[in-house]
Coordinates of C-alpha atoms in Angstrom, one line a residue:
Chain A
M29 CA 140.2 -118.6 171.4
I30 CA 142.0 -117.4 174.6
V31 CA 144.9 -114.9 173.8
I32 CA 147.8 -115.0 176.1
G33 CA 150.1 -111.9 176.4
M34 CA 153.7 -111.7 177.1
A35 CA 154.6 -113.1 180.5
D36 CA 151.1 -114.5 180.8
Y37 CA 149.5 -117.9 181.0
A38 CA 146.1 -119.6 180.8
V39 CA 144.6 -123.1 181.4
T40 CA 141.4 -124.4 179.8
R41 CA 139.7 -127.5 178.5
S42 CA 138.4 -128.8 175.2
P43 CA 137.2 -127.4 172.8
E44 CA 138.8 -124.1 173.7
K45 CA 142.0 -123.0 171.9
L46 CA 144.9 -121.1 173.5
T47 CA 147.2 -118.8 171.6
T48 CA 150.1 -116.4 172.1
L49 CA 151.3 -114.1 169.4
G50 CA 154.7 -113.1 168.0
L51 CA 157.2 -115.1 170.1
G52 CA 160.7 -114.0 169.4
S53 CA 163.3 -114.9 172.0
C54 CA 160.4 -115.8 174.4
V55 CA 159.2 -119.4 174.6
G56 CA 155.6 -120.6 174.4
I57 CA 155.2 -123.8 176.4
A58 CA 152.1 -125.9 175.8
L59 CA 151.1 -128.6 178.3
Y60 CA 148.4 -131.1 177.6
D61 CA 146.6 -133.9 179.3
P62 CA 145.2 -136.1 176.5
V63 CA 142.6 -137.9 178.6
T64 CA 140.9 -134.9 180.3
K65 CA 141.8 -132.7 177.3
I66 CA 143.0 -130.0 179.6
G67 CA 145.6 -127.7 178.1
G68 CA 147.8 -124.9 179.4
L69 CA 149.9 -122.4 177.7
I70 CA 152.5 -120.0 179.1
H71 CA 154.6 -117.3 177.4
I72 CA 157.9 -117.0 179.3
M73 CA 160.4 -114.2 178.8
L74 CA 163.4 -115.2 181.0
P75 CA 165.0 -118.4 182.2
T76 CA 165.0 -117.9 185.9
I77 CA 163.4 -115.9 188.7
E78 CA 166.6 -116.3 190.8
N79 CA 168.3 -112.9 191.2
A80 CA 165.5 -111.2 189.3
R81 CA 164.7 -107.7 190.3
F82 CA 161.0 -107.9 189.8
T83 CA 159.4 -111.2 190.9
D84 CA 155.7 -110.2 191.2
N85 CA 154.8 -112.1 188.0
C86 CA 155.9 -115.7 188.1
A87 CA 154.7 -116.3 184.6
K88 CA 157.6 -114.3 183.3
F89 CA 160.2 -117.0 184.1
A90 CA 160.6 -120.6 183.0
D91 CA 161.6 -121.9 186.4
S92 CA 158.7 -120.3 188.3
G93 CA 156.1 -120.2 185.5
I94 CA 156.1 -123.9 184.4
P95 CA 155.5 -125.4 187.9
Y96 CA 152.8 -122.8 188.5
L97 CA 151.1 -123.7 185.2
I98 CA 151.2 -127.4 186.1
E99 CA 149.5 -126.6 189.5
Q100 CA 146.8 -124.6 187.7
M101 CA 146.1 -127.5 185.3
I102 CA 145.9 -130.0 188.2
G103 CA 143.6 -127.6 189.9
I104 CA 141.0 -128.0 187.1
G105 CA 141.4 -131.8 186.9
A106 CA 144.5 -132.6 184.8
V107 CA 146.7 -135.5 186.0
R108 CA 150.4 -134.8 186.3
R109 CA 151.8 -138.1 185.1
R110 CA 149.8 -137.8 181.9
L111 CA 151.0 -134.3 181.0
V112 CA 153.1 -133.9 177.8
A113 CA 154.8 -130.7 176.6
K114 CA 155.3 -129.1 173.2
I115 CA 157.5 -126.0 173.0
A116 CA 158.1 -123.3 170.4
G117 CA 160.1 -120.0 170.2
G118 CA 163.5 -119.1 171.6
A119 CA 164.7 -117.5 168.4
K120 CA 167.8 -115.3 168.0
M121 CA 166.1 -112.4 166.2
F122 CA 169.1 -110.0 165.8
S123 CA 172.8 -110.5 165.5
F124 CA 173.8 -107.7 167.9
N125 CA 174.0 -110.0 170.8
S126 CA 176.9 -111.9 169.3
D127 CA 178.2 -113.0 172.7
A128 CA 176.8 -116.5 173.2
S129 CA 175.9 -115.8 176.9
M130 CA 173.7 -113.0 175.7
N131 CA 171.6 -115.3 173.5
I132 CA 168.5 -115.1 175.6
G133 CA 166.4 -117.3 173.2
E134 CA 168.8 -120.2 173.6
R135 CA 168.9 -119.7 177.4
N136 CA 165.1 -119.7 177.5
I137 CA 165.0 -123.0 175.6
Q138 CA 167.6 -124.7 177.8
A139 CA 165.9 -123.5 181.0
T140 CA 162.5 -124.7 179.7
K141 CA 164.0 -128.2 179.0
V142 CA 165.6 -128.4 182.4
V143 CA 162.5 -127.4 184.2
L144 CA 160.2 -129.8 182.3
S145 CA 162.7 -132.6 182.9
E146 CA 162.7 -131.9 186.6
M147 CA 158.9 -131.9 186.6
K148 CA 159.0 -135.2 184.7
V149 CA 156.9 -133.8 181.8
P150 CA 158.2 -135.2 178.5
I151 CA 158.7 -132.8 175.5
I152 CA 157.1 -134.7 172.6
S153 CA 157.8 -132.1 169.9
E154 CA 159.4 -128.7 169.5
D155 CA 160.0 -125.9 167.0
V156 CA 162.7 -123.7 168.5
G157 CA 165.7 -121.5 167.8
K158 CA 166.5 -120.1 164.4
N159 CA 166.0 -116.4 163.7
Y160 CA 162.3 -115.9 163.1
G161 CA 159.2 -115.1 165.1
R162 CA 156.4 -117.6 165.8
T163 CA 152.7 -117.4 166.7
V164 CA 151.4 -120.5 168.4
V165 CA 147.9 -122.1 168.9
L166 CA 147.2 -125.0 171.2
D167 CA 144.0 -126.9 170.2
T168 CA 142.9 -128.6 173.4
D169 CA 140.5 -130.9 171.5
T170 CA 143.4 -132.7 169.7
G171 CA 146.5 -131.5 171.6
V172 CA 147.9 -130.2 168.3
Y173 CA 150.2 -127.3 168.5
Y174 CA 150.2 -125.0 165.5
V175 CA 153.4 -122.9 165.0
K176 CA 153.0 -120.2 162.4
S177 CA 155.9 -118.0 161.1
A178 CA 156.3 -115.3 158.5
I179 CA 159.0 -117.3 156.7
K180 CA 158.1 -120.9 157.1
G181 CA 154.3 -120.7 157.1
E182 CA 152.5 -123.1 159.4
N183 CA 154.1 -126.1 161.1
V184 CA 151.9 -128.6 163.0
I185 CA 153.7 -130.2 165.9
Chain B
M29 CA 166.3 -94.3 193.2
V30 CA 164.4 -95.1 190.1
Y31 CA 162.0 -92.3 189.0
D32 CA 158.4 -93.2 189.7
V33 CA 156.8 -93.0 186.3
S34 CA 153.4 -92.5 187.7
K35 CA 154.5 -89.1 189.0
L36 CA 155.1 -87.7 185.6
T37 CA 153.4 -84.3 185.5
D38 CA 151.5 -82.7 182.6
F39 CA 154.4 -80.4 182.2
H40 CA 156.8 -83.3 181.8
Y41 CA 154.5 -85.0 179.3
S42 CA 154.3 -81.9 177.2
A43 CA 158.0 -81.2 177.3
L44 CA 158.9 -84.8 176.3
K45 CA 156.3 -84.7 173.5
E46 CA 157.7 -81.4 172.3
I47 CA 161.3 -82.7 172.2
S48 CA 160.1 -85.7 170.4
N49 CA 158.3 -83.5 167.9
I50 CA 161.6 -81.7 167.1
G51 CA 163.3 -85.0 166.7
I52 CA 160.7 -86.5 164.3
G53 CA 160.5 -83.2 162.5
N54 CA 164.2 -83.3 161.7
A55 CA 164.0 -87.0 160.9
A56 CA 161.2 -86.4 158.5
T57 CA 163.2 -83.6 156.7
S58 CA 166.1 -86.0 156.1
L59 CA 163.7 -88.7 154.9
A60 CA 162.0 -86.2 152.5
T61 CA 165.4 -85.2 151.1
M62 CA 166.3 -88.8 150.6
L63 CA 163.1 -89.8 148.9
G64 CA 162.4 -86.4 147.1
S65 CA 158.9 -86.5 148.4
E66 CA 156.9 -84.7 151.1
V67 CA 156.8 -86.5 154.5
K68 CA 154.2 -85.6 157.1
V69 CA 154.5 -86.4 160.8
M70 CA 151.8 -86.6 163.5
T71 CA 152.2 -85.1 166.9
P72 CA 154.1 -87.7 169.0
D73 CA 152.4 -89.7 171.6
L74 CA 154.0 -90.5 175.0
K75 CA 153.1 -93.7 176.8
V76 CA 154.2 -95.3 179.9
A77 CA 153.6 -99.1 179.7
R78 CA 154.5 -102.2 181.6
I79 CA 157.2 -104.0 179.7
E80 CA 154.8 -106.9 179.0
E81 CA 152.3 -104.7 177.3
V82 CA 154.7 -102.9 174.9
A83 CA 154.4 -105.2 171.9
E84 CA 150.6 -104.9 171.9
F85 CA 150.9 -101.1 172.1
S86 CA 153.3 -101.1 169.2
G87 CA 150.6 -102.2 166.8
G88 CA 149.7 -105.9 167.5
A89 CA 152.1 -108.7 168.4
D90 CA 151.5 -110.8 165.3
K91 CA 151.4 -108.1 162.7
L92 CA 154.1 -108.4 160.0
V93 CA 156.4 -105.5 159.6
S94 CA 159.8 -104.5 158.4
G95 CA 161.6 -103.6 161.6
V96 CA 164.8 -101.7 162.1
L97 CA 166.3 -101.6 165.5
M98 CA 169.0 -99.4 167.1
K99 CA 170.4 -99.6 170.5
L100 CA 170.9 -96.3 172.4
S101 CA 173.9 -95.7 174.5
G102 CA 175.5 -92.8 176.3
C103 CA 173.5 -91.0 179.0
V104 CA 170.2 -92.5 177.9
K105 CA 169.8 -96.3 177.7
G106 CA 167.1 -97.6 175.5
Y107 CA 166.2 -98.5 171.9
M108 CA 164.8 -96.9 168.8
V109 CA 162.7 -99.1 166.5
M110 CA 161.3 -98.2 163.1
L111 CA 158.3 -100.3 162.1
L112 CA 157.1 -100.2 158.5
P113 CA 154.1 -102.2 157.1
P114 CA 155.3 -104.3 154.1
E115 CA 153.5 -102.2 151.6
S116 CA 155.2 -99.0 153.0
A117 CA 158.6 -100.7 153.0
K118 CA 158.0 -101.6 149.3
L119 CA 157.0 -98.1 148.4
I120 CA 160.2 -96.7 150.0
C121 CA 162.2 -99.2 148.0
N122 CA 160.3 -98.4 144.8
T123 CA 160.9 -94.7 145.3
I124 CA 164.6 -95.0 145.9
T125 CA 165.5 -97.7 143.4
K126 CA 162.9 -96.5 140.7
E127 CA 161.7 -100.1 140.4
Q128 CA 158.1 -101.0 140.0
D129 CA 157.8 -104.0 142.3
S130 CA 160.6 -104.2 144.8
D131 CA 161.1 -107.4 146.8
I132 CA 161.5 -106.2 150.4
K133 CA 163.2 -109.5 151.3
N134 CA 165.9 -109.0 148.8
P135 CA 169.2 -108.3 150.7
M136 CA 169.8 -105.0 148.8
N137 CA 166.4 -103.7 149.7
E138 CA 166.8 -105.0 153.3
S139 CA 169.9 -102.9 153.7
L140 CA 168.2 -100.0 152.1
I141 CA 165.3 -100.1 154.6
S142 CA 167.9 -100.5 157.3
E143 CA 169.6 -97.3 156.2
V144 CA 166.3 -95.4 156.1
G145 CA 165.7 -96.5 159.7
H146 CA 169.2 -95.5 160.6
I147 CA 168.9 -92.1 159.1
L148 CA 165.5 -91.5 160.7
G149 CA 166.7 -92.8 164.1
S150 CA 170.0 -91.0 164.2
T151 CA 168.6 -87.7 163.0
Y152 CA 165.9 -87.9 165.6
M153 CA 168.4 -88.7 168.4
T154 CA 170.8 -86.0 167.3
A155 CA 168.0 -83.4 167.7
F156 CA 167.0 -84.9 171.0
S157 CA 170.6 -84.9 172.3
D158 CA 171.4 -81.4 171.0
F159 CA 168.2 -80.0 172.5
L160 CA 168.7 -81.6 176.0
K161 CA 172.5 -81.3 175.9
I162 CA 173.1 -84.9 176.8
D163 CA 175.1 -87.5 174.9
V164 CA 173.0 -90.2 173.2
F165 CA 174.3 -92.4 170.4
A166 CA 172.3 -94.8 168.2
S167 CA 174.1 -98.0 167.3
A168 CA 174.3 -99.5 163.7
P169 CA 170.8 -100.6 162.5
F170 CA 169.6 -104.2 162.5
H171 CA 166.8 -105.1 160.2
T172 CA 164.4 -108.0 160.1
Y173 CA 161.0 -108.7 158.5
D174 CA 158.8 -110.4 161.1
M175 CA 156.0 -110.1 163.6
I176 CA 156.1 -107.0 165.8
G177 CA 156.1 -109.1 169.0
A178 CA 159.1 -111.1 167.9
I179 CA 161.0 -108.0 166.8
M180 CA 160.3 -106.3 170.2
D181 CA 160.6 -109.1 172.7
N182 CA 164.4 -109.2 172.6
I183 CA 164.5 -105.5 173.5
L184 CA 161.8 -105.9 176.1
I185 CA 163.6 -108.9 177.7
Q186 CA 166.8 -106.9 178.0
M187 CA 164.8 -104.0 179.6
S188 CA 162.8 -106.1 181.9
Q189 CA 165.9 -107.2 183.8
E190 CA 166.4 -103.6 185.0
V191 CA 163.0 -102.0 185.0
E192 CA 159.3 -102.7 185.1
H193 CA 158.1 -99.9 182.8
A194 CA 159.2 -98.5 179.5
I195 CA 158.6 -95.0 178.3
I196 CA 157.6 -95.0 174.7
L197 CA 157.6 -92.0 172.4
D198 CA 155.4 -93.1 169.5
T199 CA 155.6 -91.1 166.3
L200 CA 153.8 -91.7 163.0
F201 CA 154.9 -90.5 159.7
T202 CA 153.2 -90.6 156.3
L203 CA 154.4 -90.1 152.8
K204 CA 152.9 -89.7 149.3
G205 CA 149.4 -88.7 150.6
N206 CA 148.7 -91.5 153.1
D207 CA 150.0 -94.4 151.0
M208 CA 153.0 -94.9 153.1
H209 CA 153.1 -94.8 156.9
G210 CA 155.5 -95.9 159.5
K211 CA 156.2 -95.7 163.2
L212 CA 159.3 -94.6 165.0
L213 CA 159.4 -95.8 168.6
T214 CA 161.8 -94.6 171.2
L215 CA 162.0 -96.7 174.3
F216 CA 163.9 -95.8 177.3
D217 CA 163.8 -96.8 180.9
P218 CA 162.8 -94.8 184.0
I219 CA 166.4 -94.4 185.1
S220 CA 167.2 -92.5 181.9
L221 CA 163.9 -90.6 182.3
E222 CA 165.2 -89.1 185.5
L223 CA 168.2 -87.6 183.7
I224 CA 166.0 -86.4 180.8
L225 CA 163.6 -84.7 183.2
E226 CA 166.4 -83.0 185.1
Q227 CA 167.6 -81.5 181.8
V228 CA 164.0 -80.5 180.9
N229 CA 163.6 -78.8 184.3
A230 CA 166.9 -77.0 183.9
L231 CA 166.0 -75.8 180.4
F232 CA 162.4 -74.7 180.9
R233 CA 162.4 -73.4 184.5

């Protein structure tokens, strides 16, 4: 099991598993090529690298991280047109950001969807939003994405 | 200019820890009064961490805790977070409500835990602010029972847009022997640190 931290990513192939822990407003994007059984997982924090003050880590942002993850997967043998995506996270953990524009979880989900659509990677399932944290595991043998939460238990998507 | 956190001297480390010690000492006294039980505190730890690493430092990203969060405003920008393992949260509820088996997800108990966090956080900050003679205010508390990573990431996302590092004052407190323990984290950014250090220099030198 490869553990990915916040603003981090990894790519691997079957039978290895990829996980990232305690997603709140962050989004965990799992990409998978079912033929080569190559998987990639990224834990993004923010929607966009544009106007960001610190840009040294592209894995922090949806718009710079997802294309980078795709490149890394192609680098080890995945085929772009076969890639599918499963996404989880983007919760609104606290109500103190009542202003809608401040709902970073929702903005992260939207940015993720826009980027994946631009990259022509279909989202085949998702478990996003709401108000609870999620731990995710991508099984590269099956492409199954396990989403665990304290409240809802385990959801297999 | 943002203060370069790597240039923190031993003197600054000790001064910040000492101020934090006064803060947690006062906070523990108010908790002890509330619970009618002795509260012990450990010497605070001061860490400088990249934003991305904070959740791990706080006790493990997927560990379930009762978390109470307060936003700091005034001269210092940052957050205070109280993290209680579920069994400790339950013990606090049992002690206050005199129940045997409190359900920490019950709204009454959630607001009770929230108030405990608020009392701890605001007493700590009052001591901190009185000592350094700077204005710092803690917001109303927000409570949730969830994974540490999920509780912290919202704060970290907000901070990461301004700064790369967070300064974390990490204090542990225990109650009733060692049966109950919790963490009170104070996070502030290097910009606030600059002001704090100026005050430290003015007071000690």
